[in-house]
Coordinates of C-alpha atoms in Angstrom, one line a residue:
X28 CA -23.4 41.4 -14.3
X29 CA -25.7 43.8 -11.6
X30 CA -24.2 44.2 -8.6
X31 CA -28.0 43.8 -7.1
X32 CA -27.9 40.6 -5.2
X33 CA -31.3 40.3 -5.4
X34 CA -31.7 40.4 -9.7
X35 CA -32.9 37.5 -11.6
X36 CA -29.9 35.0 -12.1
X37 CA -30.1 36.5 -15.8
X38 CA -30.7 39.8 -17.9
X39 CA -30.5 40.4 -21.3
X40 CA -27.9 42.8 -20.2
X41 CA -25.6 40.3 -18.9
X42 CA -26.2 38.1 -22.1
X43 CA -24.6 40.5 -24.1
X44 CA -21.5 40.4 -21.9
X45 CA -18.6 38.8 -23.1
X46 CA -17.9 35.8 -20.8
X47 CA -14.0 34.7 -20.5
X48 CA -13.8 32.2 -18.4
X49 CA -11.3 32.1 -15.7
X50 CA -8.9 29.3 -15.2
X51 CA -10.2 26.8 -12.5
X52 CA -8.1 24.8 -10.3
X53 CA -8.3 20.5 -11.3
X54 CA -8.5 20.0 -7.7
X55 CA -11.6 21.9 -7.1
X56 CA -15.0 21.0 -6.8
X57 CA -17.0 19.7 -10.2
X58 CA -19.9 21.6 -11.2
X59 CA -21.9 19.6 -14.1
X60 CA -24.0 22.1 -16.0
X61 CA -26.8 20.8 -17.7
X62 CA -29.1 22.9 -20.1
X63 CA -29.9 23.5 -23.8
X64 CA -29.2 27.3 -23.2
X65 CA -26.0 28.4 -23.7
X66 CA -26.7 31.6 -22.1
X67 CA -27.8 29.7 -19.0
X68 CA -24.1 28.2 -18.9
X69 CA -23.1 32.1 -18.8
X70 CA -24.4 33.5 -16.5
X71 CA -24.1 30.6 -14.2
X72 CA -20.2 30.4 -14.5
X73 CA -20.2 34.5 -14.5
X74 CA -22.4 34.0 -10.9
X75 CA -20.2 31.3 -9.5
X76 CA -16.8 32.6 -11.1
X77 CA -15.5 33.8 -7.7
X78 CA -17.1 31.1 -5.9
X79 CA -15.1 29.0 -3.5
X80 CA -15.9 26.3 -0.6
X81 CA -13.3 25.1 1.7
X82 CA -10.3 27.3 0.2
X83 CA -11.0 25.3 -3.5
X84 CA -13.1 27.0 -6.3
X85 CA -15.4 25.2 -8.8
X86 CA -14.5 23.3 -11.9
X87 CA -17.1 23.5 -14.5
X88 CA -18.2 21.0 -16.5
X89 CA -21.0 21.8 -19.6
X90 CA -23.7 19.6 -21.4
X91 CA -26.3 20.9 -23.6
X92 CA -28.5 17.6 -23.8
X93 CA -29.4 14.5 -21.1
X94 CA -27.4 12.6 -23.8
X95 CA -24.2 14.4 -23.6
X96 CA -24.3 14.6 -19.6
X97 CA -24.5 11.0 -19.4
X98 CA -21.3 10.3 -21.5
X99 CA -19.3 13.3 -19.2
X100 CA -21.0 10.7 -16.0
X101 CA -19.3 7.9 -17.3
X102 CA -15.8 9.2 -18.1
X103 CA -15.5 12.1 -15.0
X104 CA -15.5 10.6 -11.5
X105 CA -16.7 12.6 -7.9
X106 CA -18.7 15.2 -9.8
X107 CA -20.2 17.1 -7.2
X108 CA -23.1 18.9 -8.2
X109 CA -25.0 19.3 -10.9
X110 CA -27.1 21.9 -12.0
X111 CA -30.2 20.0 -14.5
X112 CA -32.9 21.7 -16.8
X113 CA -35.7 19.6 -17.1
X114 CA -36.6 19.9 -20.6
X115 CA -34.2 19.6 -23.3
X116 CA -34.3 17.1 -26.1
X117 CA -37.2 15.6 -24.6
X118 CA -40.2 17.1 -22.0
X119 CA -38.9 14.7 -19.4
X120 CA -34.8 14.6 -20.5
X121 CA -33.9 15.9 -16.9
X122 CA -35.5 14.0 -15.0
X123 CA -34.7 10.3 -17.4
X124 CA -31.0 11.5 -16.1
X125 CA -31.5 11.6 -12.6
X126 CA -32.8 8.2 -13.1
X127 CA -30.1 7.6 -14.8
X128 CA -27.8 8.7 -12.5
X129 CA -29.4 7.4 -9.2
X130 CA -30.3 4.0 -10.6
X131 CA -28.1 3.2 -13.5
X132 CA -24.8 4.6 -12.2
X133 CA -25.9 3.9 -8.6
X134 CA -24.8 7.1 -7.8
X135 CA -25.7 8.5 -5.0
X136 CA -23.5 11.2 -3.3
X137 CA -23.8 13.7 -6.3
X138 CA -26.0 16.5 -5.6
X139 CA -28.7 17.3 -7.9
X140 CA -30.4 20.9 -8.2
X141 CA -33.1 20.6 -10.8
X142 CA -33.5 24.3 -12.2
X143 CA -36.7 24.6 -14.8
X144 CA -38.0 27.2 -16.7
X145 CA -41.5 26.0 -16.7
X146 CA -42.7 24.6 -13.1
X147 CA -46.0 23.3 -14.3
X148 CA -44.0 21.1 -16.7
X149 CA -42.7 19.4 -13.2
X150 CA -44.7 20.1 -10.4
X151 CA -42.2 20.7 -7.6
X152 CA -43.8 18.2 -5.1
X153 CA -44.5 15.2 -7.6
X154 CA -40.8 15.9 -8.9
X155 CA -39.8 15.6 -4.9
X156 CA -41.7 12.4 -4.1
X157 CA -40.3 10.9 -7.2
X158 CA -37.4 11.5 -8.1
X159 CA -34.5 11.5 -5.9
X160 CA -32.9 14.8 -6.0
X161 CA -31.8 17.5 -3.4
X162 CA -33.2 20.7 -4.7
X163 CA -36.1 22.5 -6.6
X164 CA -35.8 25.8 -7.7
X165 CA -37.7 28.3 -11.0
X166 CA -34.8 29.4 -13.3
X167 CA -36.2 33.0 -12.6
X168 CA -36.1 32.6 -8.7
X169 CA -32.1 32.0 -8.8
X170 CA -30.4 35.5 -7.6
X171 CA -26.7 35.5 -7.8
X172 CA -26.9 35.4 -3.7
X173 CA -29.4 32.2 -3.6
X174 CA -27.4 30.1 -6.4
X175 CA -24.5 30.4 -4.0
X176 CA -26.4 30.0 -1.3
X177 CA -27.3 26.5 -3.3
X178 CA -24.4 25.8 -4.1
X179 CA -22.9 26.2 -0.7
X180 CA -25.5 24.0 0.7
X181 CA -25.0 21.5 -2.0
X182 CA -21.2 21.4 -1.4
X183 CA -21.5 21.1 2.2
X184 CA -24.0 18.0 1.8
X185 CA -22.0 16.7 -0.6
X186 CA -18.7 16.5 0.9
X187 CA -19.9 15.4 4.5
X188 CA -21.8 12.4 2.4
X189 CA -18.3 11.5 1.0
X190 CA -16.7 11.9 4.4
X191 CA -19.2 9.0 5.9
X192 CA -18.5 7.2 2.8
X193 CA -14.7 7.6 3.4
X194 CA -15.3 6.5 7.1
X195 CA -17.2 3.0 6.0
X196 CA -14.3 2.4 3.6
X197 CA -12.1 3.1 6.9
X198 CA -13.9 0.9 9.1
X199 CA -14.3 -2.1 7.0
X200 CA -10.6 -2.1 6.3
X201 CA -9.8 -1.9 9.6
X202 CA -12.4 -5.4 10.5
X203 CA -10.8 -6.9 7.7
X204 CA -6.6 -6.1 8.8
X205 CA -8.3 -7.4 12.7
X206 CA -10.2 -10.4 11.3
X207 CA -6.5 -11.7 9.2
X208 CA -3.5 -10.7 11.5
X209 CA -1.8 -13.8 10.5
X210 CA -1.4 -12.1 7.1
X211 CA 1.9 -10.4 6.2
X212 CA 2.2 -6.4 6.4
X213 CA -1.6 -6.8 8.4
X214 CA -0.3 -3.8 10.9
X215 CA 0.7 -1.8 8.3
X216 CA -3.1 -2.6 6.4
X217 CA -4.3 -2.1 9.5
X218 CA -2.2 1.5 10.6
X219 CA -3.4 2.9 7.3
X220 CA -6.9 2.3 7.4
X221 CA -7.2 3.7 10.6
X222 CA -5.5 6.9 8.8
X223 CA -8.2 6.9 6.2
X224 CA -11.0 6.5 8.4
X225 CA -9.6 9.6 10.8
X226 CA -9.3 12.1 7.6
X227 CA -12.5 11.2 7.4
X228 CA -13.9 11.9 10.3
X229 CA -12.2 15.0 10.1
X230 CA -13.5 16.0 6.6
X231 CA -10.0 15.9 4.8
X232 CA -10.1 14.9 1.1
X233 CA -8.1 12.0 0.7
X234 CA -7.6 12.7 -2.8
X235 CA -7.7 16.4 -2.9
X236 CA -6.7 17.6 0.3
X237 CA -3.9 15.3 1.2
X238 CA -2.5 15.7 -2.4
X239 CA -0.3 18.6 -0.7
X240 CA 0.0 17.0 2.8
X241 CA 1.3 13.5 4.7
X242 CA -0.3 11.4 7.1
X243 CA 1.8 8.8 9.3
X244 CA 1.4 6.5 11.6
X245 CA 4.2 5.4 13.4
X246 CA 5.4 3.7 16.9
X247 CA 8.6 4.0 19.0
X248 CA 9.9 1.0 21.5
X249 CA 13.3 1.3 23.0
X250 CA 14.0 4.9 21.8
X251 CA 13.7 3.9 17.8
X252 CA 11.1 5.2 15.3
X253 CA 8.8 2.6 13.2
X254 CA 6.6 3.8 10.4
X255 CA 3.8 1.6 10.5
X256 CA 2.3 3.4 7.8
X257 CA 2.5 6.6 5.6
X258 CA 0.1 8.2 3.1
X259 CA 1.7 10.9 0.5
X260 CA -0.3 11.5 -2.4
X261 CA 1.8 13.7 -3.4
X262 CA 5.1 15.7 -2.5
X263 CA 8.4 14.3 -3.5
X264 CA 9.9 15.8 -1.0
X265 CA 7.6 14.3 1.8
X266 CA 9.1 10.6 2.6
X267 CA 9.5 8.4 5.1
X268 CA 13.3 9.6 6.7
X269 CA 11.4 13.4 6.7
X270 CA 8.1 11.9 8.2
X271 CA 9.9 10.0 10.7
X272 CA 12.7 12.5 11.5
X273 CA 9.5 15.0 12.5
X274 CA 7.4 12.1 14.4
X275 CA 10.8 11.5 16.8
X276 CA 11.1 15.1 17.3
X277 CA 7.6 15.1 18.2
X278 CA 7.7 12.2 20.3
X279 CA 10.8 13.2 21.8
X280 CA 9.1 16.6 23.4
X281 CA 8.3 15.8 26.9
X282 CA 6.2 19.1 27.2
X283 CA 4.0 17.5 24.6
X284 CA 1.0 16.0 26.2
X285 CA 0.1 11.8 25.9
X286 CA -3.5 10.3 25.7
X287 CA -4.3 14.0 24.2
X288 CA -5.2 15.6 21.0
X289 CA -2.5 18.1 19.8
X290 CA -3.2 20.7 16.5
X291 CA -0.4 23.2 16.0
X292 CA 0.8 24.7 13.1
X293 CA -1.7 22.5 10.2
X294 CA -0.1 19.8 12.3
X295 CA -2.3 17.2 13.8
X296 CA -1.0 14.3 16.5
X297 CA -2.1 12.0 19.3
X298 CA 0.3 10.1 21.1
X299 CA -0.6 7.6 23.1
X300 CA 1.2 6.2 25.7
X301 CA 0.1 1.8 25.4
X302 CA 2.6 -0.2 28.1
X303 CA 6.0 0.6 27.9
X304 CA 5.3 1.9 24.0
X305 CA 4.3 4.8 22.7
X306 CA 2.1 5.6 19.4
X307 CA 1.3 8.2 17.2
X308 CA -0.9 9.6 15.0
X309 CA 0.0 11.8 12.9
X310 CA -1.6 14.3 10.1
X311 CA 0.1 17.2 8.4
X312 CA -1.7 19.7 6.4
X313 CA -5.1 19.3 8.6
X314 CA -6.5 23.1 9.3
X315 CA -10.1 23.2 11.0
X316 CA -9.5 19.8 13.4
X317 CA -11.0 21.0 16.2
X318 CA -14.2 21.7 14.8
X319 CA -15.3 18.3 15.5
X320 CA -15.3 17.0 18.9
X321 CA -12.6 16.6 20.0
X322 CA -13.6 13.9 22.8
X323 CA -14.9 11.4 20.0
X324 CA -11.4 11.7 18.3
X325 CA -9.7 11.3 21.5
X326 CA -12.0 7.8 21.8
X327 CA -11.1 7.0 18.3
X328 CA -7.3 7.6 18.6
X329 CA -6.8 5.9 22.3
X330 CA -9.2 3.1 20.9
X331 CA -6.8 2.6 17.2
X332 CA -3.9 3.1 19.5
X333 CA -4.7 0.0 21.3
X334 CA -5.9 -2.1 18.5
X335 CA -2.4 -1.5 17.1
X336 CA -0.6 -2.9 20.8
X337 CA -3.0 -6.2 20.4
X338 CA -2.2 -6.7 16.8
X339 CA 2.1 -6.0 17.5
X340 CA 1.4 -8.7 20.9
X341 CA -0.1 -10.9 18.4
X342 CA 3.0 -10.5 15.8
X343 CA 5.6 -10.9 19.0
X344 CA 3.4 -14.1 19.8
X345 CA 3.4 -15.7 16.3
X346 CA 7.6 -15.0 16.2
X347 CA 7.5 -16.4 19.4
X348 CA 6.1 -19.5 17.5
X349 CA 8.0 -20.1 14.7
X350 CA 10.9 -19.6 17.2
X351 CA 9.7 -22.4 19.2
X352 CA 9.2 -24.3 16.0
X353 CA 12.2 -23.8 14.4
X354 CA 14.0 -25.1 17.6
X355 CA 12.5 -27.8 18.4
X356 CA 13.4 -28.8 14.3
X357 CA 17.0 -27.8 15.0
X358 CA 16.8 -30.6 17.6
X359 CA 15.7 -33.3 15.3
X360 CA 17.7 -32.0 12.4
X361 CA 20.9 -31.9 14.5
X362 CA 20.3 -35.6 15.7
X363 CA 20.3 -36.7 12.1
X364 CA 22.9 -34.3 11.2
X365 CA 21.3 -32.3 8.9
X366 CA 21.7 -28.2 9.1
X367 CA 18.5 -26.3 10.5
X368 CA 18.3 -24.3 6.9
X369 CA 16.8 -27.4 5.8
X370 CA 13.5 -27.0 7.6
X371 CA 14.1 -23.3 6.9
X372 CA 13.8 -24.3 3.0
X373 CA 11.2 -26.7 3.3
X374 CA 9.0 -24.3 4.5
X375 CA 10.0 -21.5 2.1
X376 CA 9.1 -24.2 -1.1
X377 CA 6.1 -25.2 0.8
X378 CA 4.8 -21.3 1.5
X379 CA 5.1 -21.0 -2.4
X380 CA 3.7 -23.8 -3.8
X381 CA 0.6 -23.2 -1.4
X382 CA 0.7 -19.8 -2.9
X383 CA 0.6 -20.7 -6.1
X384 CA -1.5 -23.8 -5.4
X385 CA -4.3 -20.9 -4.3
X386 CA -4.5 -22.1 -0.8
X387 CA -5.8 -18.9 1.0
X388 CA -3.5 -16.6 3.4
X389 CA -4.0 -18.7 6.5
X390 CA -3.9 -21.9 4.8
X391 CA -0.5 -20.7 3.6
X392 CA 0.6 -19.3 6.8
X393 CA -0.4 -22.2 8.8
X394 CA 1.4 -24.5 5.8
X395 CA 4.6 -22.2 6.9
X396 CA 4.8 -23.0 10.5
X397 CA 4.0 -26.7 10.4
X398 CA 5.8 -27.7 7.7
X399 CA 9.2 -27.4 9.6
X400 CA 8.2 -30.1 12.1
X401 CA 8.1 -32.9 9.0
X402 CA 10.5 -35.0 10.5
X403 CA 10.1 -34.1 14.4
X404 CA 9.3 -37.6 14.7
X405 CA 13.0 -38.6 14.1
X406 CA 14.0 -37.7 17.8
X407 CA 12.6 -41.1 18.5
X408 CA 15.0 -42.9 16.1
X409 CA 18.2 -44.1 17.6
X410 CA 21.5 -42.8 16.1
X411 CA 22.4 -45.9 14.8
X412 CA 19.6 -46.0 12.0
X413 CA 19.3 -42.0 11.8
X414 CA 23.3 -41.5 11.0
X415 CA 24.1 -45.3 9.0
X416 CA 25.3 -44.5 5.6
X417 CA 24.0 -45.5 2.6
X418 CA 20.6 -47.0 1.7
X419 CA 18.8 -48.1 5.0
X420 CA 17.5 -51.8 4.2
X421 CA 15.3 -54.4 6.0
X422 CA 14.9 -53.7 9.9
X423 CA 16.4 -50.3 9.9
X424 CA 14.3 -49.3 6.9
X425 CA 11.3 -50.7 8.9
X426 CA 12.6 -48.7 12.1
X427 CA 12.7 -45.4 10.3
X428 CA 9.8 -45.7 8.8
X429 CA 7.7 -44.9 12.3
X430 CA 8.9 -41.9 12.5
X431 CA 6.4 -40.8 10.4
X432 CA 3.7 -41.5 13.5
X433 CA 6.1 -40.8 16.3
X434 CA 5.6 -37.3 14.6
X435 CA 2.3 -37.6 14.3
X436 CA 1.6 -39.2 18.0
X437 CA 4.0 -36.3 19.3
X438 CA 2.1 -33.1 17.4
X439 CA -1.4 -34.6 17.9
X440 CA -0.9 -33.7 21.5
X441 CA -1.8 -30.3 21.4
X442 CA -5.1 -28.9 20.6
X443 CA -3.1 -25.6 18.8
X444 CA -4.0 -25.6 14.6
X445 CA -0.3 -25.1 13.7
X446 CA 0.2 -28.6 16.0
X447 CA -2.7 -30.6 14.2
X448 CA -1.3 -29.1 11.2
X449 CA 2.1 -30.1 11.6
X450 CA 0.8 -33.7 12.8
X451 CA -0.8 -33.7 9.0
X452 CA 2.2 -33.0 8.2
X453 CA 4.5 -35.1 9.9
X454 CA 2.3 -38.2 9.2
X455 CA 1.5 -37.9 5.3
X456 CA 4.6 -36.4 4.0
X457 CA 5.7 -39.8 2.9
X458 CA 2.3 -40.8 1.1
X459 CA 2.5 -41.4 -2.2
X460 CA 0.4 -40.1 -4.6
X461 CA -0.5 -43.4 -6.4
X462 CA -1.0 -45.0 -2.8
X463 CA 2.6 -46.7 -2.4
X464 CA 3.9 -44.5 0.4
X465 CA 3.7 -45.0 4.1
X466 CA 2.7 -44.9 6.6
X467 CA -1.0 -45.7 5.5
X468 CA -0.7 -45.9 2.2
X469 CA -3.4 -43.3 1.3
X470 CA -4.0 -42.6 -2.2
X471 CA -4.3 -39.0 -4.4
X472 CA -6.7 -36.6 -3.0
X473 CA -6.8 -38.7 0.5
X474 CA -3.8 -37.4 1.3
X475 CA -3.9 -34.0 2.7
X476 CA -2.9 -31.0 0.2
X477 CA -0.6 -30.2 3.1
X478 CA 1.2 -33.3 3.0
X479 CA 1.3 -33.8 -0.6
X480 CA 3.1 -29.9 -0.8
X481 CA 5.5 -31.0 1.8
X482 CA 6.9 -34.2 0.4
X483 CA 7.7 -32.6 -2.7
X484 CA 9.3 -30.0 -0.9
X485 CA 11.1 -32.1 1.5
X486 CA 12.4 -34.6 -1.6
X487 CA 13.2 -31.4 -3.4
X488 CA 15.8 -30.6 -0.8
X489 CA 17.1 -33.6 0.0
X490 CA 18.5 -34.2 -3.5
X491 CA 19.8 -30.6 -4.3
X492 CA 21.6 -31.0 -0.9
X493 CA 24.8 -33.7 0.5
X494 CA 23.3 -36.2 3.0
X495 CA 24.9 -38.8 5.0
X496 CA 24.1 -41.3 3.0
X497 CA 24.4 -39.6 -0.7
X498 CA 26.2 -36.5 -2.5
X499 CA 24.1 -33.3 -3.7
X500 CA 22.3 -33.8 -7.1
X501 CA 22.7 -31.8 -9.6
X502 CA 19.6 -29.8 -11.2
X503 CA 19.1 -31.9 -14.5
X504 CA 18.9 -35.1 -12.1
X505 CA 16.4 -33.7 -9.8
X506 CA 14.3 -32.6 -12.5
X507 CA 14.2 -35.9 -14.4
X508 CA 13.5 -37.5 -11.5
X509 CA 10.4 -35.0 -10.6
X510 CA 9.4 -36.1 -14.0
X511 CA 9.6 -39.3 -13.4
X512 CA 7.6 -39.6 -10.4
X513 CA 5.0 -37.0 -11.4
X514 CA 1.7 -39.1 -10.8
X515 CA 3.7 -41.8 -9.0
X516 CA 5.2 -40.3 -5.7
X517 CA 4.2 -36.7 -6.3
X518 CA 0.3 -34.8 -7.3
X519 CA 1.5 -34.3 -10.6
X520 CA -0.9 -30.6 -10.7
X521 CA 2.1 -29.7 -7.9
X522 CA 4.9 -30.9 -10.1
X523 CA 3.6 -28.5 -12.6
X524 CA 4.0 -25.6 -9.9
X525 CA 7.4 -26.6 -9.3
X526 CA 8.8 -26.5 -13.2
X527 CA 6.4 -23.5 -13.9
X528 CA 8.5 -21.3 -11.2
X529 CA 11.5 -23.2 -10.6
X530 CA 13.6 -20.0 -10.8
X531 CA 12.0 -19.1 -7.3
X532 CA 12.9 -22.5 -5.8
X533 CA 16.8 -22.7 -6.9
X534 CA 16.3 -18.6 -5.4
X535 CA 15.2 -20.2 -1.8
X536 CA 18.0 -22.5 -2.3
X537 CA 20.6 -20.2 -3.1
X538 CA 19.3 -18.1 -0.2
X539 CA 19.4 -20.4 2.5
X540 CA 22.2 -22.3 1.6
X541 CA 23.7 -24.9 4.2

């Protein structure tokens, strides 16, 4: 190869060199070359065989036709440049492939150097305005010092396009963990995309560059550590004792500043200081932070770091609620003297048949919390027809029977969803399906989903367990009687659920066993 920078790309000299090509990291960038001239495939990878961009070299990757590039398109992913003749099997072959490849693959963050041989072939500007590509250059114009100038330029283009495309991914995970909080693990969803979406805004490779570094979020009230969230793509050795054991002695450094951007040591944090909490961000293995501006990721950090408060509130406020729920139930389970793991279990069978009924997240969380309050309405039944042994009969059956609507009167009181709900709930769990229940009498689909998942629930409980006024079934009686009343008391598409993953029920019952 001539040592003058300023030689054509290729010399018949250098085409007699024997090439050996050096061993290329998998983690560096992909180079696509695409030419019907071997030699062109070279002296390219003798130009660019020292060639590195952001501490990783290039992995080459060859084709010798548009029809042999296209099958390397569709089985190698993040391909960052490629290098395209024009004409190969065809006049046109380059450029049908960056149709290809802008259109077909809907690929658009590769960048695409056309290099030709013969210019009036494809005018540059025609080429330009048509096709969508991100450089032009005559094979015999390519130094050794302009292709790495080109592919510099290309590599820089390429990976700040992925680093926006990393931040979208970022921010819509984020919407969508702030949109759902009710769902479970939602901080953790929402901790780790606002992990992604800072790599990203600092131009750190989640796949590549992270694969030898950890990012954690965590949060410490009263003194204790809690990892919210953790990325490690790749050390054993990182995990989440060593990640936590480093945030605490981080967080445990009063000379470290709060509210404040810290990079030490390939070791970025932010703590921020939300209330009586503290949070932090942290990112290990990230060299070159503060070349970005550091005020916007301030913003960012201060701004996630309160996002994260509002969504634990919300979690403190929802525990708040199912304790409030839970001992209200206790009230009117005590009264009839029942044990308060029946309301417990009633809402465990009714969370999983909702699951796998397909009720969506909320549905299913909502069915959680109001399920419990079935038989609130039994505080308004006096002791003498809750606690009478054996089969209630004539008045008393008649007197128990309101306290279906005494629920529902009671529940419909509040404007809260869990509370209308739970007064759904409360009223219809003693429909029958083939319209012979009470306390209306309503009929298949008429009665709410909710109510229809709760009285099986409910009757599924109070057989497997002793009540005043019977013993415990055993299994083989509850499931014959299931059987039994599949169409009749129960939707018999919910019966189904409950002998497809009965396994899971007798695990709830096991679990929360009076």
């Amino acid at each position: 190869m001539t040592s003058n920078d300023d030689a054509p790309l290729f010399t018949m000299e250098e085409l007699q060199e024997e090439f050996v090509e050096t061993q290329i990291d998998l983690n560096g960038w992909k180079v696509l070359i695409v030419d019907d001239e071997p030699s062109i495939h070279t002296v390219t990878k003798l130009a660019l065989q020292s060639f590195s961009f952001a501490d990783k070299p290039l992995n080459f990757y060859n084709a010798y036709s548009a029809s042999e590039a296209r099958s390397i398109l569709e089985i190698e992913t993040n391909i960052a440049v490629i290098l395209l003749d024009v004409v190969m099997e065809t006049d046109n072959a380059g450029l049908e492939l960056v149709d290809y490849i802008r259109n077909d693959l809907d690929n658009h963050d590769v960048r695409i150097i056309l290099r030709t041989g013969q210019p009036g072939q494809a005018p540059e500007y025609e080429v330009i305005k048509k096709y969508d590509i991100n450089d032009y250059k005559e094979k015999t114009e390519l130094t050794n010092q302009k292709l790495n100038t080109v592919i510099y330029a290309a590599l820089r283009s390429y990976r700040d396009i992925t680093a926006i495309n990393r931040t979208r991914i970022g921010l819509e995970r984020i919407i969508k963990s702030t949109s759902s909080l009710l769902q479970e693990n939602s901080l953790k969803d929402f901790a780790e995309g606002a992990l992604q979406q800072l790599a990203a805004m600092m131009h750190i490779d989640a796949d590549v560059v992270l694969a030898e570094s950890t990012s954690a979020f965590a949060s410490k009230t009263k003194e204790q550590i809690k990892l919210l969230a953790c990325i490690d793509h790749g050390r054993a050795s990182i995990n989440d004792r060593f990640i936590t054991h480093k945030i605490s002695n981080i967080l445990n450094t009063s000379q470290i500043p709060r509210d404040k951007m810290v990079n030490q040591e390939a070791e970025f944090f932010y703590i921020s200081t939300v209330g009586k909490n503290e949070l932090i961000l942290y990112l290990e293995g990230a060299n070159d932070v503060l070349r970005y501006d550091t005020e916007i990721l301030e913003i960012f950090c201060k701004n996630i770091s309160i996002a994260i408060e509002n969504i634990r509130l919300n979690d403190e406020l929802k525990r708040t609620q199912e304790e409030i729920v839970y001992s209200i139930c206790e009230v009117a389970e005590t009264r009839s003297k029942e044990t308060g793991n029946h309301v417990r279990r009633v809402a465990l069978y009714s969370k999983l048949i909702g699951e796998k009924y397909g009720l969506d997240k909320e549905q299913v969380e909502q069915l959680f919390l109001a399920a419990p309050l079935h038989d609130v309405g039994k505080i308004g039944i006096p002791d003498s027809v809750l606690n009478r042994p054996g089969k209630l009969e004539g008045e008393n059956w008649e007197v128990m029977k309101t306290h279906a609507q005494i629920g529902e009167s009671v529940l419909l009181s509040s404007n809260l969803p869990i509370m209308e709900a739970a007064s759904i709930v409360a009223a219809q769990h003693h429909e029958n399906f083939d319209g012979s229940g009470y306390p209306r009498g309503l009929k298949g689909n008429d009665i709410h989903i909710y109510g229809r998942i709760v009285a099986l629930a409910d009757v599924f409980d109070a057989l497997m367990n002793a009540r005043c006024y019977k013993p415990a079934w055993d299994l083989q009686q509850v499931d014959a009687l299931l059987n039994e009343e599949r169409g009749n008391k129960f939707d018999p598409h919910l019966v189904d659920i409950y002998f497809n993953h009965k396994e899971e029920f007798l695990k709830i019952h096991q679990q929360y066993s009076d």
